[in-house]
CSV table of C-alpha atoms and ligand atoms in Angstrom, one decimal:
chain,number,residue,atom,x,y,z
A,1,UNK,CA,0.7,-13.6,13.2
A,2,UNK,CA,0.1,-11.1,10.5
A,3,UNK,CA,1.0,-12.2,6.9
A,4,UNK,CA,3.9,-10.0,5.3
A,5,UNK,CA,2.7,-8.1,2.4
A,6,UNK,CA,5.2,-7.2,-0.5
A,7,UNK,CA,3.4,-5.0,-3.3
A,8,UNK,CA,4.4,-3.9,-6.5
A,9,UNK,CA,3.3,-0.5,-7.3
A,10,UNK,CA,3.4,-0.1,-11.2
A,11,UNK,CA,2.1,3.3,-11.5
A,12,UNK,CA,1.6,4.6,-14.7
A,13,UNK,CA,4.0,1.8,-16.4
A,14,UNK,CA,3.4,-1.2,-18.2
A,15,UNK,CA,0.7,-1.6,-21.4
A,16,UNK,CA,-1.3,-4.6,-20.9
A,17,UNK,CA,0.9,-6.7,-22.8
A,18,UNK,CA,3.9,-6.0,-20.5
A,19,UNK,CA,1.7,-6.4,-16.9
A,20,UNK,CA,0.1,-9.5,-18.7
A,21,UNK,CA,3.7,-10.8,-19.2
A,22,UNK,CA,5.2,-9.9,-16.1
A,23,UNK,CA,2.4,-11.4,-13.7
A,24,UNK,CA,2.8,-14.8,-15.7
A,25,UNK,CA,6.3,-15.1,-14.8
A,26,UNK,CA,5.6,-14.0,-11.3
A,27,UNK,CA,3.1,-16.5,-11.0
A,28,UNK,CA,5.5,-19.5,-12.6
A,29,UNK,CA,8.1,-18.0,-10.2
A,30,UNK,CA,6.2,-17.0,-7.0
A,31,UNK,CA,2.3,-18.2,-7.3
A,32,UNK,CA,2.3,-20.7,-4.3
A,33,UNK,CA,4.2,-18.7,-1.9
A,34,UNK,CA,1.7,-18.8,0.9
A,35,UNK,CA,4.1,-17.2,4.0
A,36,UNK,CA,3.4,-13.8,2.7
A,37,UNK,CA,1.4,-12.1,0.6
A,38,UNK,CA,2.2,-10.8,-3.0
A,39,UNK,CA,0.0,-8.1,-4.5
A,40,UNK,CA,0.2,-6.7,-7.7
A,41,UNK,CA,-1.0,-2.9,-8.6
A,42,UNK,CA,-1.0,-2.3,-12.4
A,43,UNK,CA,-2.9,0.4,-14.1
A,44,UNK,CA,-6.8,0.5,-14.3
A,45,UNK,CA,-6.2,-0.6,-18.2
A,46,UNK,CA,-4.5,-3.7,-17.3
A,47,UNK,CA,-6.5,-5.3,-14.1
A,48,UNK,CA,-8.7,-7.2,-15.6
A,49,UNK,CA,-6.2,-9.1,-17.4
A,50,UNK,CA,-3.6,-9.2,-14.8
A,51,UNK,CA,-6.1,-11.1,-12.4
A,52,UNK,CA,-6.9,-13.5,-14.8
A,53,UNK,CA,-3.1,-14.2,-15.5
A,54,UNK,CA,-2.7,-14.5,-11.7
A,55,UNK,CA,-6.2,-16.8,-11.1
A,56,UNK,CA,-5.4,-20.3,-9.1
A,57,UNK,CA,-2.0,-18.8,-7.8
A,58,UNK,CA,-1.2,-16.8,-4.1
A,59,UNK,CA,-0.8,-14.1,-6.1
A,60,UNK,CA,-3.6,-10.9,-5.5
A,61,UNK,CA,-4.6,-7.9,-7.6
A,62,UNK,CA,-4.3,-4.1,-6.4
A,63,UNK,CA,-6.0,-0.9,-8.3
A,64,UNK,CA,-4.3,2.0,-7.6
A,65,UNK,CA,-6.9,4.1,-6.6
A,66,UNK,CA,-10.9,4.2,-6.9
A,67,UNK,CA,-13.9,7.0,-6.2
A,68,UNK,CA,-15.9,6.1,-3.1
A,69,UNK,CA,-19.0,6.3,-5.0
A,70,UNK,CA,-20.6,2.8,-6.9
A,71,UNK,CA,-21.5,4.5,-9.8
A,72,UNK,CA,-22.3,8.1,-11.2
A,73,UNK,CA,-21.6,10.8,-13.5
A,74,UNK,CA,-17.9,11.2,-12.9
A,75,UNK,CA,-15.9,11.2,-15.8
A,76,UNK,CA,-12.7,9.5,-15.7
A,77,UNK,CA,-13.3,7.5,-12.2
A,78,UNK,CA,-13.5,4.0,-11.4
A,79,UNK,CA,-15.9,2.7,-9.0
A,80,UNK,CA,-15.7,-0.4,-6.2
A,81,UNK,CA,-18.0,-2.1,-7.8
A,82,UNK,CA,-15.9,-2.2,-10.8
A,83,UNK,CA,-12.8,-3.3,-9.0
A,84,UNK,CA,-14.1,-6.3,-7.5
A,85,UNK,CA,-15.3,-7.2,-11.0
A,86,UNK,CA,-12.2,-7.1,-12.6
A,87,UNK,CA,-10.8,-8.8,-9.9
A,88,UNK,CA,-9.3,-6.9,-7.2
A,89,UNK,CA,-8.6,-8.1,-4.0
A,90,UNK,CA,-6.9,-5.1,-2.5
A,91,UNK,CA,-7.0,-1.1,-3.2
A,92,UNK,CA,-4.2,1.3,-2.7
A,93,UNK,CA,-5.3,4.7,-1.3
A,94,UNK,CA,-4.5,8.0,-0.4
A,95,UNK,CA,-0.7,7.8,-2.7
A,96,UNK,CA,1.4,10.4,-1.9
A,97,UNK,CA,1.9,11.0,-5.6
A,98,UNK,CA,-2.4,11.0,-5.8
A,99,UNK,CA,-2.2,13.6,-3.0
A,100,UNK,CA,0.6,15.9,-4.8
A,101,UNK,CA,-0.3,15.3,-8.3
A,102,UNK,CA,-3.8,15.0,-7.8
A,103,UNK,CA,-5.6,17.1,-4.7
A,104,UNK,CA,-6.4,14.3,-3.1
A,105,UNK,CA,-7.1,15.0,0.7
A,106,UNK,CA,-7.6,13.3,4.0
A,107,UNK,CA,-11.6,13.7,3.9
A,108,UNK,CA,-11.7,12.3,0.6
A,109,UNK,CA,-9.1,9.4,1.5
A,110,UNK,CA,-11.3,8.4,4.2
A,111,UNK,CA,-14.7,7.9,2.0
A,112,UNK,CA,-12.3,5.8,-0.2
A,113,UNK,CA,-11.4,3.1,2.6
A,114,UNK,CA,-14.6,3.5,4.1
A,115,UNK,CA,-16.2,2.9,0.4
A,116,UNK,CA,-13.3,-0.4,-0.1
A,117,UNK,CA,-14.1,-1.7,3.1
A,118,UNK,CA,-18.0,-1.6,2.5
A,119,UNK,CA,-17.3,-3.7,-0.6
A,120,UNK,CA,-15.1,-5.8,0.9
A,121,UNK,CA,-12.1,-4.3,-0.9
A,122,UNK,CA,-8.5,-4.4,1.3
A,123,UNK,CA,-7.3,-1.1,1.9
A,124,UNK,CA,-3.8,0.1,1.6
A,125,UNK,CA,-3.9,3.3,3.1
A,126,UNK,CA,-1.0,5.1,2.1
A,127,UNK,CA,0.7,8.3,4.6
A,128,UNK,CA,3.8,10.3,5.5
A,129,UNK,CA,5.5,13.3,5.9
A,130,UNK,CA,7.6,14.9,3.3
A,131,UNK,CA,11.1,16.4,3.8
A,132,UNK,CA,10.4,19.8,5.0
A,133,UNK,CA,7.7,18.2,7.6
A,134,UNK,CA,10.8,16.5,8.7
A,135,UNK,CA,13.2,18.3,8.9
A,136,UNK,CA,11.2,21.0,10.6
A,137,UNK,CA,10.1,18.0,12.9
A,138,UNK,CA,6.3,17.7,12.2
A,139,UNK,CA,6.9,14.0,11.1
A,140,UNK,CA,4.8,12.4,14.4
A,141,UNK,CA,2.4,15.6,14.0
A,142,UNK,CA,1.9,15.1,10.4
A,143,UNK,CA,1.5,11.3,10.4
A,144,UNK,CA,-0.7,11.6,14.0
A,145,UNK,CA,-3.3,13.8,11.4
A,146,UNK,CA,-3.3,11.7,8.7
A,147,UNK,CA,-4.2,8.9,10.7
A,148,UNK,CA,-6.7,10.3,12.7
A,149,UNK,CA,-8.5,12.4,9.2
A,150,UNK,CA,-7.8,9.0,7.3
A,151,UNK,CA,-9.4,6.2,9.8
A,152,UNK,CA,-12.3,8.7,11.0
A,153,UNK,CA,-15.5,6.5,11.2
A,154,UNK,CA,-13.6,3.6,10.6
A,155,UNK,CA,-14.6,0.5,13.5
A,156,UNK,CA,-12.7,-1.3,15.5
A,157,UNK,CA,-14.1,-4.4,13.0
A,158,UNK,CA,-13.1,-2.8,10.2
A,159,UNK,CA,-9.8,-1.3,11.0
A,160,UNK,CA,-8.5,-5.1,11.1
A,161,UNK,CA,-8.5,-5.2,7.2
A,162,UNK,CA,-6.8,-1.7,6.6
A,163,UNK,CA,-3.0,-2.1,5.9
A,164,UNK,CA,-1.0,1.4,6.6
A,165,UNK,CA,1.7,1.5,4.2
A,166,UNK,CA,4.5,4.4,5.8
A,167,UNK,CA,5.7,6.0,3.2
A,168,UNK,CA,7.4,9.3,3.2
A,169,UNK,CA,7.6,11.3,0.6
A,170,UNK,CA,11.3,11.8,0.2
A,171,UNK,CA,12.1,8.7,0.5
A,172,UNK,CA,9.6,7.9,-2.7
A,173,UNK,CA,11.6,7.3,-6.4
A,174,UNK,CA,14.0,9.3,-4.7
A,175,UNK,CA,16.7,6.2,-4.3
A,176,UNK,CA,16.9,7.5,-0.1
A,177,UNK,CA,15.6,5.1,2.1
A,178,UNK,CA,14.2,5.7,5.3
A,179,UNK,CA,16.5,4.0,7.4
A,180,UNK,CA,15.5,0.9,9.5
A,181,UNK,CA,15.6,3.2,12.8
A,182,UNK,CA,13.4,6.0,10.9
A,183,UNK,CA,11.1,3.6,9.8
A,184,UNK,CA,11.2,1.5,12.8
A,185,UNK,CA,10.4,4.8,15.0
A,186,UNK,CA,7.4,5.5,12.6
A,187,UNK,CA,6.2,2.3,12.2
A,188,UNK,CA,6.2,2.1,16.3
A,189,UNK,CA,3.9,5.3,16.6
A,190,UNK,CA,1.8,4.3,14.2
A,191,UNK,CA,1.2,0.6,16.2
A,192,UNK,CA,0.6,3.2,19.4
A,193,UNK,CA,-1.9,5.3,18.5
A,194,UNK,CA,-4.0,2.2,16.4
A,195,UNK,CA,-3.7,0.5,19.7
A,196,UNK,CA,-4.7,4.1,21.6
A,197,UNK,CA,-8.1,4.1,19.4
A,198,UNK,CA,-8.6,0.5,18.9
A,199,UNK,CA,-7.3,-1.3,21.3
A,200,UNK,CA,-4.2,-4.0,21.5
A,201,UNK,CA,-6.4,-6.9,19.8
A,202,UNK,CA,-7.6,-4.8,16.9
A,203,UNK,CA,-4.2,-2.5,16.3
A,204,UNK,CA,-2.2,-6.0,16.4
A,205,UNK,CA,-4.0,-7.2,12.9
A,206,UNK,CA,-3.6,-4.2,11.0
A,207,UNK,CA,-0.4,-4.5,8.9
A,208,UNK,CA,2.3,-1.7,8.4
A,209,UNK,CA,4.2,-2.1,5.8
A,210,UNK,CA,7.1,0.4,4.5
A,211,UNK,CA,7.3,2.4,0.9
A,212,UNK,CA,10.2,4.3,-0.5
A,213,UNK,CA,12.7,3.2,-3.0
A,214,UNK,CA,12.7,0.0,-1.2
A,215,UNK,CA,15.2,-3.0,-3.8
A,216,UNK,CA,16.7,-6.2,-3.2
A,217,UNK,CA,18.9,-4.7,-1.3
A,218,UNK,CA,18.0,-3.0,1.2
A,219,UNK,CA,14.6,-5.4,1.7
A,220,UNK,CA,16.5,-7.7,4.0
A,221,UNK,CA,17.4,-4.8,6.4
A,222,UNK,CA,13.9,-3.2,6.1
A,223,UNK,CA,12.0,-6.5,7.3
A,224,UNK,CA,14.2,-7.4,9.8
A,225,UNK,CA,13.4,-4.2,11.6
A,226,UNK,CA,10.5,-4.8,14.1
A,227,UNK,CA,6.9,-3.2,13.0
A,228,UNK,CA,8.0,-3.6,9.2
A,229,UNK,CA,5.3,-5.6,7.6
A,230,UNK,CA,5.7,-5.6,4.3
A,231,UNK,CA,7.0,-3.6,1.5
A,232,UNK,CA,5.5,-1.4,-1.3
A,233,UNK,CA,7.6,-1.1,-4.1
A,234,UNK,CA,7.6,1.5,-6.9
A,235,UNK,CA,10.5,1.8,-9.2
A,236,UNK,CA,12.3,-1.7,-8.1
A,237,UNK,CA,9.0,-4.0,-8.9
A,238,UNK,CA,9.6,-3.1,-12.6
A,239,UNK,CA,11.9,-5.7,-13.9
A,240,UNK,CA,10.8,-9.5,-12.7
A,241,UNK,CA,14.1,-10.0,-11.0
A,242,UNK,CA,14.3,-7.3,-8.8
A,243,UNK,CA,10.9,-7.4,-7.5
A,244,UNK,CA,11.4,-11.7,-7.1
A,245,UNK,CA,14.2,-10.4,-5.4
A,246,UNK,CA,12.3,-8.3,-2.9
A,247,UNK,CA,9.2,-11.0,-2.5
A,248,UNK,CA,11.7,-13.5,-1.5
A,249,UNK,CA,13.3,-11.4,1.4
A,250,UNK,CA,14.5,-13.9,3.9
A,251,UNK,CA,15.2,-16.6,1.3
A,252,UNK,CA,17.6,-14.6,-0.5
A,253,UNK,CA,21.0,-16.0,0.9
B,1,PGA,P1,9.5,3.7,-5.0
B,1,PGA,O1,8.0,3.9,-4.9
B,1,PGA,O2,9.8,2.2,-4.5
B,1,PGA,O3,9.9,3.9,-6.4
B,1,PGA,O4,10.2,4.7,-4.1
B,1,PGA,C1,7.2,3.5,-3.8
B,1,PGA,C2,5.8,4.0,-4.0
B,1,PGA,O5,5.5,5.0,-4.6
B,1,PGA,O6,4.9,3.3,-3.5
């Protein structure tokens, strides 16, 4: 059985102070939870700091992006190397926000996981259509390439370390869930064409998890749907008590 993953996404909030703080409480709060996993992803500035406040609890450490190369001249970029050294456990990639705001592309996404799974770095590998992909009805298309242009050269080994986080795009910081049957469709296809190019055994350990304006509400709903496996959570993992909220989904009544 795969572990559930609930993530908090903290984008570009939070100084150091405020992560510091907030990963304290969560660990007082949440640190031995062992039935699921909980992952925080504060900024670059705060993750050395943040995985020392979390050390000798459940609780892991996500950056929220890296370059694929170890080291170089590249202004501005954070290497592997230096994630696993400040403590990081697990790697969000391919954003949608990174791709919009960013350029960031499928070829480039792929050296990314392939560089975090080199180094022993976990993967979330982040894809999804956005509203006019949709409604024009590209979603399966859409997702089909960024799976196939994201996992290229990725083993059968490998792929069991890679969590695919669905996330699409109108559904992100936009307060519009996908709804348990969209995501459940998704989520389905997804599983299918893993098992298509790895087989059953493989496809069956990578975890799909489910991003967009997900709160203590609607959590319950989302991971009761089958193929949800785990949540990443932007604007709701903010305060303590809503994300607490979230990371205790089936405890909650
Ligand atoms: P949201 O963000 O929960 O605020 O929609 C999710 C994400 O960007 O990963």
């Amino acid at each position: 059985m795969v572990k559930p993953l609930i993530a908090a996404n903290w984008k570009m909030y939070k100084t150091i102070g405020e992560a510091v703080s907030f990963a304290r409480e969560m660990v007082g709060q949440a640190g031995s939870m062992d039935d699921r996993e909980i992952v925080l992803a504060p900024s670059f500035a705060s993750l050395s700091a943040v995985a020392e406040a979390c050390r000798g609890s459940t609780i892991r450490v996500a950056a929220q992006n890296m370059h694929w190369e170890e080291r170089g001249a590249c202004t501005g970029e954070v290497s592997p190397l230096m994630l696993l050294d400040a403590g990081c456990a697990f790697v969000i990639i391919g954003h949608s926000e990174r791709r919009r705001l960013f350029g960031e592309r499928d070829k480039g996404i792929n050296l990314k996981i392939q560089a975090a799974l080199k180094h022993r770095l976990n993967p979330i590998f982040c894809l999804g259509e956005s509203l006019e992909e949709r409604e024009s009805g590209r979603t399966f298309d859409v997702v089909e390439k960024q799976l196939e242009r994201g996992l290229n050269d990725i083993s059968s080994h490998d792929i069991r370390a890679v969590t695919v986080a669905y996330e699409p795009v109108w559904a992100i910081g936009t307060g519009k869930t996908a709804t348990p049957a969209q995501a459940g469709e998704v989520h389905a296809f997804i599983r299918k064409w893993l098992a298509g190019r790895y087989g059953e055994s493989a496809a069956s350990s990578v975890r799909i998890i489910y991003g967009g304006s997900v709160n203590e509400k609607n959590v319950e709903e989302l991971m009761a749907t089958p193929g949800i496996q785990g949540a990443l959570v932007g604007g709701a993992s903010l305060e303590v008590r809503s994300f607490l909220g979230i990371v205790r989904f089936g405890n909650n009544g």
